[in-house]
Amino acid sequence: MDCAFSLLSNEGLLHIKGPDSLTFLQGQTTCDTRDAGPEQAVPGVYCTPKGRTVADFLLVSLGDDQFALRMRKDIVDAAAQVLGKYIIFSKAELSPDDDGWRITACWGDDAANIISTVFGELPQGQYKAINGDEFQLVQIDEQGKQFECYLKADSELENQLASACNAGEQGDWEALQIAAGIARIESATVEEFIPQTLNYDLTGFISFTKGCYTGQEVVARLHYRGKSKRRGYAGTIDASEPPAAGAPLFASGSDKAVGNVVNACRDSQGVVWIMASATADGAISGLRLEDGGGPQMTLTELPYSIEDPDAD
């Protein structure tokens, strides 16, 4: 059986409740929240007015006028603090806690069959969702082999999934996301990156037709009038431990920093994966840790083109 199941302990939920929830988020984030609902999750980014990324997220519906932003657990409080400055005039409230929900993942060639058996149905595409009183289930990839499951803490569904699947490791799930070219903001990198330097414009995290939002002027100007100096790259590296998020990356044979580690993890086979943001020249010459003399990343092909679509 090719299916793994794991609790995602590195992930957290920032809850937002109230009739103005989606309207508030529409004016603050890069995604079009009008697309969000019980059957549709929406990826997005929240930026500072200067276009620096505070948080990436997946917006999911957890009930009537109840939503959550799935993001890395170590940035939930920071995101809540910044967003909380602007929500006071909306009929909505933020809650930076798990609210009794557990974030899990199910993946593998047999994942769809198991999901269909346990839940009785399947989502029908990337970021499509199904839901019930005790769960919200989102298909993460296009192929239907990766699913995030948001489960009530006392739900028997978690035991059913754990029994039906092999015990998985969180590092394997994170490696899959890196291989897919999905960058994640961590506490060390809050407000460090413009969205395009993490390929968020290429991975569906930004709507360029929705209208105004915080940071929109900077993000749109780069899209229509500029060219991103850095892009996201995925790969593996021969290292004893995953490097820290934010660590500098250097061009081979040089002491010049040309990028940064965005995310890193170790999979169950001991392979260290890295999502990096770097210049194209740096990526071509070879990205290394430790002032250019450290181990070099072996880049993997992303499932999308990073040939910059932004017009000069």
PDB file of C-alpha atoms in Angstrom:
ATOM      1  CA  MET A   1       0.000   0.000   0.000  1.00  0.00           C
ATOM      2  CA  ASP A   2       1.459   3.350  -1.057  1.00  0.00           C
ATOM      3  CA  CYS A   3      -0.177   5.769   1.339  1.00  0.00           C
ATOM      4  CA  ALA A   4       1.244   7.613   4.346  1.00  0.00           C
ATOM      5  CA  PHE A   5      -0.472   9.560   7.097  1.00  0.00           C
ATOM      6  CA  SER A   6       1.080  12.034   9.537  1.00  0.00           C
ATOM      7  CA  LEU A   7       0.238  14.790  11.964  1.00  0.00           C
ATOM      8  CA  LEU A   8       1.721  18.091  10.711  1.00  0.00           C
ATOM      9  CA  SER A   9       3.034  19.477  13.972  1.00  0.00           C
ATOM     10  CA  ASN A  10       4.843  22.365  12.251  1.00  0.00           C
ATOM     11  CA  GLU A  11       1.555  23.758  10.933  1.00  0.00           C
ATOM     12  CA  GLY A  12      -0.945  25.964  12.727  1.00  0.00           C
ATOM     13  CA  LEU A  13      -4.278  27.667  12.131  1.00  0.00           C
ATOM     14  CA  LEU A  14      -5.123  31.340  12.484  1.00  0.00           C
ATOM     15  CA  HIS A  15      -8.909  31.359  12.849  1.00  0.00           C
ATOM     16  CA  ILE A  16     -11.106  34.196  11.634  1.00  0.00           C
ATOM     17  CA  LYS A  17     -14.806  34.215  12.414  1.00  0.00           C
ATOM     18  CA  GLY A  18     -17.690  36.538  11.612  1.00  0.00           C
ATOM     19  CA  PRO A  19     -19.783  37.763   8.664  1.00  0.00           C
ATOM     20  CA  ASP A  20     -17.049  40.147   7.460  1.00  0.00           C
ATOM     21  CA  SER A  21     -14.264  37.542   7.479  1.00  0.00           C
ATOM     22  CA  LEU A  22     -13.829  37.178   3.718  1.00  0.00           C
ATOM     23  CA  THR A  23     -14.410  40.877   3.046  1.00  0.00           C
ATOM     24  CA  PHE A  24     -11.693  41.772   5.530  1.00  0.00           C
ATOM     25  CA  LEU A  25      -9.235  39.286   4.032  1.00  0.00           C
ATOM     26  CA  GLN A  26     -10.078  40.489   0.520  1.00  0.00           C
ATOM     27  CA  GLY A  27      -8.673  43.905   1.383  1.00  0.00           C
ATOM     28  CA  GLN A  28      -5.587  42.564   3.128  1.00  0.00           C
ATOM     29  CA  THR A  29      -4.272  39.574   1.170  1.00  0.00           C
ATOM     30  CA  THR A  30      -3.108  38.705  -2.338  1.00  0.00           C
ATOM     31  CA  CYS A  31      -5.754  36.054  -3.081  1.00  0.00           C
ATOM     32  CA  ASP A  32      -9.335  36.541  -4.235  1.00  0.00           C
ATOM     33  CA  THR A  33     -11.311  35.437  -1.210  1.00  0.00           C
ATOM     34  CA  ARG A  34     -14.537  35.453  -3.215  1.00  0.00           C
ATOM     35  CA  ASP A  35     -13.387  32.044  -4.476  1.00  0.00           C
ATOM     36  CA  ALA A  36     -13.207  30.563  -0.967  1.00  0.00           C
ATOM     37  CA  GLY A  37     -15.924  28.318   0.423  1.00  0.00           C
ATOM     38  CA  PRO A  38     -16.723  24.876   1.793  1.00  0.00           C
ATOM     39  CA  GLU A  39     -15.684  23.230  -1.487  1.00  0.00           C
ATOM     40  CA  GLN A  40     -12.744  25.492  -2.364  1.00  0.00           C
ATOM     41  CA  ALA A  41      -9.599  26.391  -0.429  1.00  0.00           C
ATOM     42  CA  VAL A  42      -7.512  29.326  -1.631  1.00  0.00           C
ATOM     43  CA  PRO A  43      -3.739  29.877  -1.245  1.00  0.00           C
ATOM     44  CA  GLY A  44      -2.539  33.399  -0.595  1.00  0.00           C
ATOM     45  CA  VAL A  45      -0.035  35.755   0.969  1.00  0.00           C
ATOM     46  CA  TYR A  46      -0.263  38.619   3.432  1.00  0.00           C
ATOM     47  CA  CYS A  47       2.233  41.451   2.887  1.00  0.00           C
ATOM     48  CA  THR A  48       3.350  44.637   4.566  1.00  0.00           C
ATOM     49  CA  PRO A  49       2.555  47.931   2.779  1.00  0.00           C
ATOM     50  CA  LYS A  50       6.080  47.702   1.334  1.00  0.00           C
ATOM     51  CA  GLY A  51       5.287  44.332  -0.255  1.00  0.00           C
ATOM     52  CA  ARG A  52       7.257  42.165   2.169  1.00  0.00           C
ATOM     53  CA  THR A  53       5.702  38.794   2.923  1.00  0.00           C
ATOM     54  CA  VAL A  54       4.450  38.377   6.480  1.00  0.00           C
ATOM     55  CA  ALA A  55       2.776  35.007   5.938  1.00  0.00           C
ATOM     56  CA  ASP A  56       1.788  32.526   3.278  1.00  0.00           C
ATOM     57  CA  PHE A  57      -1.414  30.611   3.946  1.00  0.00           C
ATOM     58  CA  LEU A  58      -4.121  28.303   2.722  1.00  0.00           C
ATOM     59  CA  LEU A  59      -7.564  29.773   3.394  1.00  0.00           C
ATOM     60  CA  VAL A  60     -10.034  27.053   4.356  1.00  0.00           C
ATOM     61  CA  SER A  61     -13.677  27.090   5.426  1.00  0.00           C
ATOM     62  CA  LEU A  62     -14.470  25.432   8.770  1.00  0.00           C
ATOM     63  CA  GLY A  63     -18.171  26.285   9.003  1.00  0.00           C
ATOM     64  CA  ASP A  64     -20.661  29.121   8.586  1.00  0.00           C
ATOM     65  CA  ASP A  65     -18.677  32.392   8.712  1.00  0.00           C
ATOM     66  CA  GLN A  66     -15.770  30.406  10.135  1.00  0.00           C
ATOM     67  CA  PHE A  67     -12.464  30.260   8.288  1.00  0.00           C
ATOM     68  CA  ALA A  68      -8.841  29.519   9.048  1.00  0.00           C
ATOM     69  CA  LEU A  69      -5.511  30.459   7.537  1.00  0.00           C
ATOM     70  CA  ARG A  70      -3.218  27.433   7.586  1.00  0.00           C
ATOM     71  CA  MET A  71       0.358  28.614   7.999  1.00  0.00           C
ATOM     72  CA  ARG A  72       3.510  27.615   9.813  1.00  0.00           C
ATOM     73  CA  LYS A  73       2.810  27.398  13.531  1.00  0.00           C
ATOM     74  CA  ASP A  74       5.745  29.625  14.460  1.00  0.00           C
ATOM     75  CA  ILE A  75       4.284  32.634  12.611  1.00  0.00           C
ATOM     76  CA  VAL A  76       0.631  32.387  13.703  1.00  0.00           C
ATOM     77  CA  ASP A  77       1.014  34.839  16.578  1.00  0.00           C
ATOM     78  CA  ALA A  78       2.971  37.346  14.468  1.00  0.00           C
ATOM     79  CA  ALA A  79       0.387  37.215  11.679  1.00  0.00           C
ATOM     80  CA  ALA A  80      -2.441  37.611  14.200  1.00  0.00           C
ATOM     81  CA  GLN A  81      -0.762  40.629  15.743  1.00  0.00           C
ATOM     82  CA  VAL A  82      -0.293  42.419  12.421  1.00  0.00           C
ATOM     83  CA  LEU A  83      -3.722  41.561  10.995  1.00  0.00           C
ATOM     84  CA  GLY A  84      -5.320  42.406  14.331  1.00  0.00           C
ATOM     85  CA  LYS A  85      -4.404  46.073  13.876  1.00  0.00           C
ATOM     86  CA  TYR A  86      -6.814  46.334  10.944  1.00  0.00           C
ATOM     87  CA  ILE A  87      -9.690  44.028  11.853  1.00  0.00           C
ATOM     88  CA  ILE A  88     -11.119  46.152  14.691  1.00  0.00           C
ATOM     89  CA  PHE A  89     -13.622  47.891  12.401  1.00  0.00           C
ATOM     90  CA  SER A  90     -14.879  44.634  10.833  1.00  0.00           C
ATOM     91  CA  LYS A  91     -17.525  42.231  12.035  1.00  0.00           C
ATOM     92  CA  ALA A  92     -14.907  39.541  12.410  1.00  0.00           C
ATOM     93  CA  GLU A  93     -12.390  38.399  14.985  1.00  0.00           C
ATOM     94  CA  LEU A  94      -9.089  36.583  14.926  1.00  0.00           C
ATOM     95  CA  SER A  95      -8.169  33.666  17.162  1.00  0.00           C
ATOM     96  CA  PRO A  96      -4.524  32.476  17.069  1.00  0.00           C
ATOM     97  CA  ASP A  97      -5.064  29.009  18.496  1.00  0.00           C
ATOM     98  CA  ASP A  98      -5.921  25.535  17.247  1.00  0.00           C
ATOM     99  CA  ASP A  99      -9.556  25.773  18.393  1.00  0.00           C
ATOM    100  CA  GLY A 100      -9.638  21.995  18.739  1.00  0.00           C
ATOM    101  CA  TRP A 101      -8.468  21.236  15.194  1.00  0.00           C
ATOM    102  CA  ARG A 102      -5.598  18.948  14.217  1.00  0.00           C
ATOM    103  CA  ILE A 103      -3.724  19.389  10.927  1.00  0.00           C
ATOM    104  CA  THR A 104      -2.813  16.123   9.240  1.00  0.00           C
ATOM    105  CA  ALA A 105      -1.740  14.919   5.803  1.00  0.00           C
ATOM    106  CA  CYS A 106      -2.333  11.835   3.683  1.00  0.00           C
ATOM    107  CA  TRP A 107      -0.245  11.158   0.571  1.00  0.00           C
ATOM    108  CA  GLY A 108       0.786   8.499  -1.917  1.00  0.00           C
ATOM    109  CA  ASP A 109      -0.443   6.648  -5.008  1.00  0.00           C
ATOM    110  CA  ASP A 110      -3.214   4.983  -2.998  1.00  0.00           C
ATOM    111  CA  ALA A 111      -4.203   8.101  -1.044  1.00  0.00           C
ATOM    112  CA  ALA A 112      -7.244   8.889  -3.177  1.00  0.00           C
ATOM    113  CA  ASN A 113      -8.674   5.404  -2.712  1.00  0.00           C
ATOM    114  CA  ILE A 114      -8.226   5.558   1.037  1.00  0.00           C
ATOM    115  CA  ILE A 115      -9.627   9.074   1.278  1.00  0.00           C
ATOM    116  CA  SER A 116     -12.651   7.999  -0.746  1.00  0.00           C
ATOM    117  CA  THR A 117     -13.202   4.995   1.524  1.00  0.00           C
ATOM    118  CA  VAL A 118     -12.866   6.933   4.793  1.00  0.00           C
ATOM    119  CA  PHE A 119     -14.734  10.105   3.792  1.00  0.00           C
ATOM    120  CA  GLY A 120     -17.122   8.649   1.209  1.00  0.00           C
ATOM    121  CA  GLU A 121     -16.080  11.119  -1.514  1.00  0.00           C
ATOM    122  CA  LEU A 122     -13.102  12.939  -3.011  1.00  0.00           C
ATOM    123  CA  PRO A 123     -12.240  16.538  -3.841  1.00  0.00           C
ATOM    124  CA  GLN A 124     -12.155  17.094  -7.605  1.00  0.00           C
ATOM    125  CA  GLY A 125      -9.004  19.103  -8.234  1.00  0.00           C
ATOM    126  CA  GLN A 126      -6.176  21.092  -6.691  1.00  0.00           C
ATOM    127  CA  TYR A 127      -7.375  23.048  -3.648  1.00  0.00           C
ATOM    128  CA  LYS A 128     -10.853  21.581  -4.010  1.00  0.00           C
ATOM    129  CA  ALA A 129     -12.370  20.538  -0.686  1.00  0.00           C
ATOM    130  CA  ILE A 130     -14.994  18.403   0.985  1.00  0.00           C
ATOM    131  CA  ASN A 131     -16.205  18.947   4.522  1.00  0.00           C
ATOM    132  CA  GLY A 132     -18.330  17.701   7.398  1.00  0.00           C
ATOM    133  CA  ASP A 133     -18.989  18.484  11.038  1.00  0.00           C
ATOM    134  CA  GLU A 134     -15.667  16.992  12.112  1.00  0.00           C
ATOM    135  CA  PHE A 135     -13.392  17.640   9.141  1.00  0.00           C
ATOM    136  CA  GLN A 136     -12.279  19.732   6.214  1.00  0.00           C
ATOM    137  CA  LEU A 137     -10.299  17.896   3.531  1.00  0.00           C
ATOM    138  CA  VAL A 138      -8.296  19.675   0.811  1.00  0.00           C
ATOM    139  CA  GLN A 139      -6.535  18.204  -2.227  1.00  0.00           C
ATOM    140  CA  ILE A 140      -3.143  19.911  -2.347  1.00  0.00           C
ATOM    141  CA  ASP A 141      -1.716  18.746  -5.675  1.00  0.00           C
ATOM    142  CA  GLU A 142      -3.068  18.490  -9.212  1.00  0.00           C
ATOM    143  CA  GLN A 143      -2.642  14.712  -9.419  1.00  0.00           C
ATOM    144  CA  GLY A 144      -4.827  13.823  -6.434  1.00  0.00           C
ATOM    145  CA  LYS A 145      -2.056  12.153  -4.406  1.00  0.00           C
ATOM    146  CA  GLN A 146      -1.654  14.706  -1.608  1.00  0.00           C
ATOM    147  CA  PHE A 147      -4.347  15.759   0.857  1.00  0.00           C
ATOM    148  CA  GLU A 148      -4.425  17.954   3.949  1.00  0.00           C
ATOM    149  CA  CYS A 149      -7.001  16.875   6.522  1.00  0.00           C
ATOM    150  CA  TYR A 150      -8.217  19.270   9.205  1.00  0.00           C
ATOM    151  CA  LEU A 151      -9.807  17.150  11.902  1.00  0.00           C
ATOM    152  CA  LYS A 152     -11.561  17.869  15.167  1.00  0.00           C
ATOM    153  CA  ALA A 153      -9.369  16.665  17.992  1.00  0.00           C
ATOM    154  CA  ASP A 154     -11.870  14.065  19.147  1.00  0.00           C
ATOM    155  CA  SER A 155     -12.744  12.831  15.651  1.00  0.00           C
ATOM    156  CA  GLU A 156     -12.601   9.088  15.038  1.00  0.00           C
ATOM    157  CA  LEU A 157     -11.561   9.926  11.467  1.00  0.00           C
ATOM    158  CA  GLU A 158      -7.958  10.375  12.566  1.00  0.00           C
ATOM    159  CA  ASN A 159      -7.845   6.823  13.902  1.00  0.00           C
ATOM    160  CA  GLN A 160      -9.444   5.531  10.710  1.00  0.00           C
ATOM    161  CA  LEU A 161      -6.864   7.266   8.539  1.00  0.00           C
ATOM    162  CA  ALA A 162      -3.987   6.156  10.726  1.00  0.00           C
ATOM    163  CA  SER A 163      -5.222   2.552  10.559  1.00  0.00           C
ATOM    164  CA  ALA A 164      -5.729   2.620   6.795  1.00  0.00           C
ATOM    165  CA  CYS A 165      -2.348   4.200   5.964  1.00  0.00           C
ATOM    166  CA  ASN A 166       1.294   3.598   6.720  1.00  0.00           C
ATOM    167  CA  ALA A 167       2.756   5.800   9.436  1.00  0.00           C
ATOM    168  CA  GLY A 168       4.334   8.719   7.630  1.00  0.00           C
ATOM    169  CA  GLU A 169       6.949  11.292   8.604  1.00  0.00           C
ATOM    170  CA  GLN A 170       6.351  15.018   8.457  1.00  0.00           C
ATOM    171  CA  GLY A 171       9.710  15.446   6.707  1.00  0.00           C
ATOM    172  CA  ASP A 172       8.461  13.411   3.737  1.00  0.00           C
ATOM    173  CA  TRP A 173       5.407  15.659   3.388  1.00  0.00           C
ATOM    174  CA  GLU A 174       7.558  18.789   3.592  1.00  0.00           C
ATOM    175  CA  ALA A 175       9.945  17.349   0.987  1.00  0.00           C
ATOM    176  CA  LEU A 176       7.007  16.860  -1.379  1.00  0.00           C
ATOM    177  CA  GLN A 177       6.036  20.505  -0.977  1.00  0.00           C
ATOM    178  CA  ILE A 178       9.590  21.658  -1.625  1.00  0.00           C
ATOM    179  CA  ALA A 179       9.770  19.446  -4.723  1.00  0.00           C
ATOM    180  CA  ALA A 180       6.536  21.086  -5.877  1.00  0.00           C
ATOM    181  CA  GLY A 181       8.171  24.505  -5.535  1.00  0.00           C
ATOM    182  CA  ILE A 182       5.878  25.717  -2.761  1.00  0.00           C
ATOM    183  CA  ALA A 183       7.747  28.127  -0.484  1.00  0.00           C
ATOM    184  CA  ARG A 184       6.708  28.638   3.133  1.00  0.00           C
ATOM    185  CA  ILE A 185       7.317  31.596   5.422  1.00  0.00           C
ATOM    186  CA  GLU A 186       8.867  30.729   8.792  1.00  0.00           C
ATOM    187  CA  SER A 187       9.547  32.918  11.821  1.00  0.00           C
ATOM    188  CA  ALA A 188      13.112  33.662  10.677  1.00  0.00           C
ATOM    189  CA  THR A 189      11.922  34.966   7.304  1.00  0.00           C
ATOM    190  CA  VAL A 190       8.875  37.086   8.184  1.00  0.00           C
ATOM    191  CA  GLU A 191       9.034  40.317   6.108  1.00  0.00           C
ATOM    192  CA  GLU A 192      12.202  39.176   4.308  1.00  0.00           C
ATOM    193  CA  PHE A 193      10.870  38.375   0.827  1.00  0.00           C
ATOM    194  CA  ILE A 194       8.862  40.037  -1.943  1.00  0.00           C
ATOM    195  CA  PRO A 195       6.276  37.436  -3.082  1.00  0.00           C
ATOM    196  CA  GLN A 196       7.754  37.015  -6.565  1.00  0.00           C
ATOM    197  CA  THR A 197      11.134  35.993  -5.141  1.00  0.00           C
ATOM    198  CA  LEU A 198       9.348  32.929  -3.731  1.00  0.00           C
ATOM    199  CA  ASN A 199       7.430  32.215  -6.975  1.00  0.00           C
ATOM    200  CA  TYR A 200       4.072  33.007  -5.389  1.00  0.00           C
ATOM    201  CA  ASP A 201       2.986  34.634  -8.650  1.00  0.00           C
ATOM    202  CA  LEU A 202       3.687  31.333 -10.432  1.00  0.00           C
ATOM    203  CA  THR A 203       2.050  29.006  -7.913  1.00  0.00           C
ATOM    204  CA  GLY A 204      -1.383  30.630  -7.729  1.00  0.00           C
ATOM    205  CA  PHE A 205      -0.954  32.618  -4.505  1.00  0.00           C
ATOM    206  CA  ILE A 206      -1.553  36.020  -6.125  1.00  0.00           C
ATOM    207  CA  SER A 207      -4.554  37.371  -8.024  1.00  0.00           C
ATOM    208  CA  PHE A 208      -3.647  40.244 -10.334  1.00  0.00           C
ATOM    209  CA  THR A 209      -7.312  41.013 -11.097  1.00  0.00           C
ATOM    210  CA  LYS A 210      -8.921  41.191  -7.628  1.00  0.00           C
ATOM    211  CA  GLY A 211      -8.252  44.855  -6.850  1.00  0.00           C
ATOM    212  CA  CYS A 212      -6.453  46.565  -3.981  1.00  0.00           C
ATOM    213  CA  TYR A 213      -4.889  44.897  -0.951  1.00  0.00           C
ATOM    214  CA  THR A 214      -2.060  45.680   1.441  1.00  0.00           C
ATOM    215  CA  GLY A 215       1.225  45.706  -0.499  1.00  0.00           C
ATOM    216  CA  GLN A 216      -0.579  45.521  -3.855  1.00  0.00           C
ATOM    217  CA  GLU A 217       1.216  48.532  -5.335  1.00  0.00           C
ATOM    218  CA  VAL A 218       4.664  46.964  -4.899  1.00  0.00           C
ATOM    219  CA  VAL A 219       3.600  43.467  -5.994  1.00  0.00           C
ATOM    220  CA  ALA A 220       1.715  44.713  -9.071  1.00  0.00           C
ATOM    221  CA  ARG A 221       4.469  47.119 -10.124  1.00  0.00           C
ATOM    222  CA  LEU A 222       7.020  44.315 -10.160  1.00  0.00           C
ATOM    223  CA  HIS A 223       4.627  42.096 -12.116  1.00  0.00           C
ATOM    224  CA  TYR A 224       3.776  44.635 -14.814  1.00  0.00           C
ATOM    225  CA  ARG A 225       6.826  46.874 -14.969  1.00  0.00           C
ATOM    226  CA  GLY A 226       9.776  45.026 -13.531  1.00  0.00           C
ATOM    227  CA  LYS A 227      11.574  41.739 -13.286  1.00  0.00           C
ATOM    228  CA  SER A 228      12.237  39.810 -10.101  1.00  0.00           C
ATOM    229  CA  LYS A 229      15.957  39.664  -9.353  1.00  0.00           C
ATOM    230  CA  ARG A 230      15.516  36.409  -7.458  1.00  0.00           C
ATOM    231  CA  ARG A 231      13.365  33.336  -7.887  1.00  0.00           C
ATOM    232  CA  GLY A 232      12.616  30.180  -5.937  1.00  0.00           C
ATOM    233  CA  TYR A 233      14.660  27.012  -6.529  1.00  0.00           C
ATOM    234  CA  ALA A 234      14.283  23.528  -5.059  1.00  0.00           C
ATOM    235  CA  GLY A 235      16.915  20.888  -4.566  1.00  0.00           C
ATOM    236  CA  THR A 236      18.825  18.581  -2.264  1.00  0.00           C
ATOM    237  CA  ILE A 237      22.112  19.014  -0.467  1.00  0.00           C
ATOM    238  CA  ASP A 238      24.663  16.721   1.130  1.00  0.00           C
ATOM    239  CA  ALA A 239      24.483  18.061   4.666  1.00  0.00           C
ATOM    240  CA  SER A 240      24.351  16.428   8.088  1.00  0.00           C
ATOM    241  CA  GLU A 241      21.494  18.684   9.210  1.00  0.00           C
ATOM    242  CA  PRO A 242      18.940  20.844   7.386  1.00  0.00           C
ATOM    243  CA  PRO A 243      20.205  24.438   7.325  1.00  0.00           C
ATOM    244  CA  ALA A 244      18.208  27.114   9.130  1.00  0.00           C
ATOM    245  CA  ALA A 245      15.599  29.154   7.310  1.00  0.00           C
ATOM    246  CA  GLY A 246      17.144  32.440   6.236  1.00  0.00           C
ATOM    247  CA  ALA A 247      20.711  31.074   6.041  1.00  0.00           C
ATOM    248  CA  PRO A 248      22.693  32.697   3.230  1.00  0.00           C
ATOM    249  CA  LEU A 249      23.591  30.849   0.060  1.00  0.00           C
ATOM    250  CA  PHE A 250      26.690  31.670  -1.946  1.00  0.00           C
ATOM    251  CA  ALA A 251      27.750  31.290  -5.549  1.00  0.00           C
ATOM    252  CA  SER A 252      30.291  28.513  -6.011  1.00  0.00           C
ATOM    253  CA  GLY A 253      33.838  29.710  -5.410  1.00  0.00           C
ATOM    254  CA  SER A 254      32.663  33.074  -4.130  1.00  0.00           C
ATOM    255  CA  ASP A 255      32.050  34.771  -0.806  1.00  0.00           C
ATOM    256  CA  LYS A 256      29.166  36.736  -2.309  1.00  0.00           C
ATOM    257  CA  ALA A 257      25.723  35.836  -0.984  1.00  0.00           C
ATOM    258  CA  VAL A 258      23.315  35.324  -3.874  1.00  0.00           C
ATOM    259  CA  GLY A 259      20.336  33.880  -2.043  1.00  0.00           C
ATOM    260  CA  ASN A 260      18.862  32.437   1.121  1.00  0.00           C
ATOM    261  CA  VAL A 261      17.453  29.193   2.416  1.00  0.00           C
ATOM    262  CA  VAL A 262      13.673  29.499   2.612  1.00  0.00           C
ATOM    263  CA  ASN A 263      12.805  26.042   3.942  1.00  0.00           C
ATOM    264  CA  ALA A 264      14.760  22.882   4.643  1.00  0.00           C
ATOM    265  CA  CYS A 265      13.847  19.417   5.861  1.00  0.00           C
ATOM    266  CA  ARG A 266      15.146  15.869   6.064  1.00  0.00           C
ATOM    267  CA  ASP A 267      13.040  13.089   4.559  1.00  0.00           C
ATOM    268  CA  SER A 268      12.754   9.534   5.878  1.00  0.00           C
ATOM    269  CA  GLN A 269      15.635   8.443   3.625  1.00  0.00           C
ATOM    270  CA  GLY A 270      17.955  10.989   5.211  1.00  0.00           C
ATOM    271  CA  VAL A 271      17.958  13.314   2.198  1.00  0.00           C
ATOM    272  CA  VAL A 272      18.081  17.031   3.041  1.00  0.00           C
ATOM    273  CA  TRP A 273      15.793  19.142   0.860  1.00  0.00           C
ATOM    274  CA  ILE A 274      16.035  22.901   0.424  1.00  0.00           C
ATOM    275  CA  MET A 275      13.733  25.552  -0.978  1.00  0.00           C
ATOM    276  CA  ALA A 276      15.897  28.548  -1.823  1.00  0.00           C
ATOM    277  CA  SER A 277      15.427  32.076  -3.109  1.00  0.00           C
ATOM    278  CA  ALA A 278      18.370  33.124  -5.263  1.00  0.00           C
ATOM    279  CA  THR A 279      19.531  34.946  -8.343  1.00  0.00           C
ATOM    280  CA  ALA A 280      19.457  33.091 -11.649  1.00  0.00           C
ATOM    281  CA  ASP A 281      23.227  33.563 -12.082  1.00  0.00           C
ATOM    282  CA  GLY A 282      23.813  32.153  -8.623  1.00  0.00           C
ATOM    283  CA  ALA A 283      21.652  29.127  -9.362  1.00  0.00           C
ATOM    284  CA  ILE A 284      23.515  28.511 -12.612  1.00  0.00           C
ATOM    285  CA  SER A 285      26.962  28.750 -10.998  1.00  0.00           C
ATOM    286  CA  GLY A 286      25.893  26.567  -8.063  1.00  0.00           C
ATOM    287  CA  LEU A 287      24.371  27.451  -4.688  1.00  0.00           C
ATOM    288  CA  ARG A 288      26.483  26.575  -1.663  1.00  0.00           C
ATOM    289  CA  LEU A 289      26.398  26.991   2.084  1.00  0.00           C
ATOM    290  CA  GLU A 290      29.228  28.478   4.147  1.00  0.00           C
ATOM    291  CA  ASP A 291      30.823  31.243   2.097  1.00  0.00           C
ATOM    292  CA  GLY A 292      30.865  29.308  -1.133  1.00  0.00           C
ATOM    293  CA  GLY A 293      32.991  26.464   0.200  1.00  0.00           C
ATOM    294  CA  GLY A 294      30.229  24.404   1.734  1.00  0.00           C
ATOM    295  CA  PRO A 295      28.096  21.680   0.181  1.00  0.00           C
ATOM    296  CA  GLN A 296      26.376  22.554  -3.084  1.00  0.00           C
ATOM    297  CA  MET A 297      22.685  22.228  -3.821  1.00  0.00           C
ATOM    298  CA  THR A 298      21.669  19.798  -6.529  1.00  0.00           C
ATOM    299  CA  LEU A 299      18.730  21.557  -8.147  1.00  0.00           C
ATOM    300  CA  THR A 300      15.630  19.614  -9.085  1.00  0.00           C
ATOM    301  CA  GLU A 301      13.277  20.508 -11.909  1.00  0.00           C
ATOM    302  CA  LEU A 302      10.222  22.396 -10.728  1.00  0.00           C
ATOM    303  CA  PRO A 303       6.762  21.460 -12.054  1.00  0.00           C
ATOM    304  CA  TYR A 304       6.375  24.974 -13.440  1.00  0.00           C
ATOM    305  CA  SER A 305       8.562  27.351 -15.422  1.00  0.00           C
ATOM    306  CA  ILE A 306      10.467  30.091 -13.623  1.00  0.00           C
ATOM    307  CA  GLU A 307      11.249  31.899 -16.847  1.00  0.00           C
ATOM    308  CA  ASP A 308      10.217  35.301 -15.569  1.00  0.00           C
ATOM    309  CA  PRO A 309       6.832  36.316 -17.034  1.00  0.00           C
ATOM    310  CA  ASP A 310       7.145  39.879 -15.774  1.00  0.00           C
ATOM    311  CA  ALA A 311       7.562  42.337 -18.599  1.00  0.00           C
ATOM    312  CA  ASP A 312      10.539  44.669 -18.679  1.00  0.00           C
TER     313      ASP A 312
END
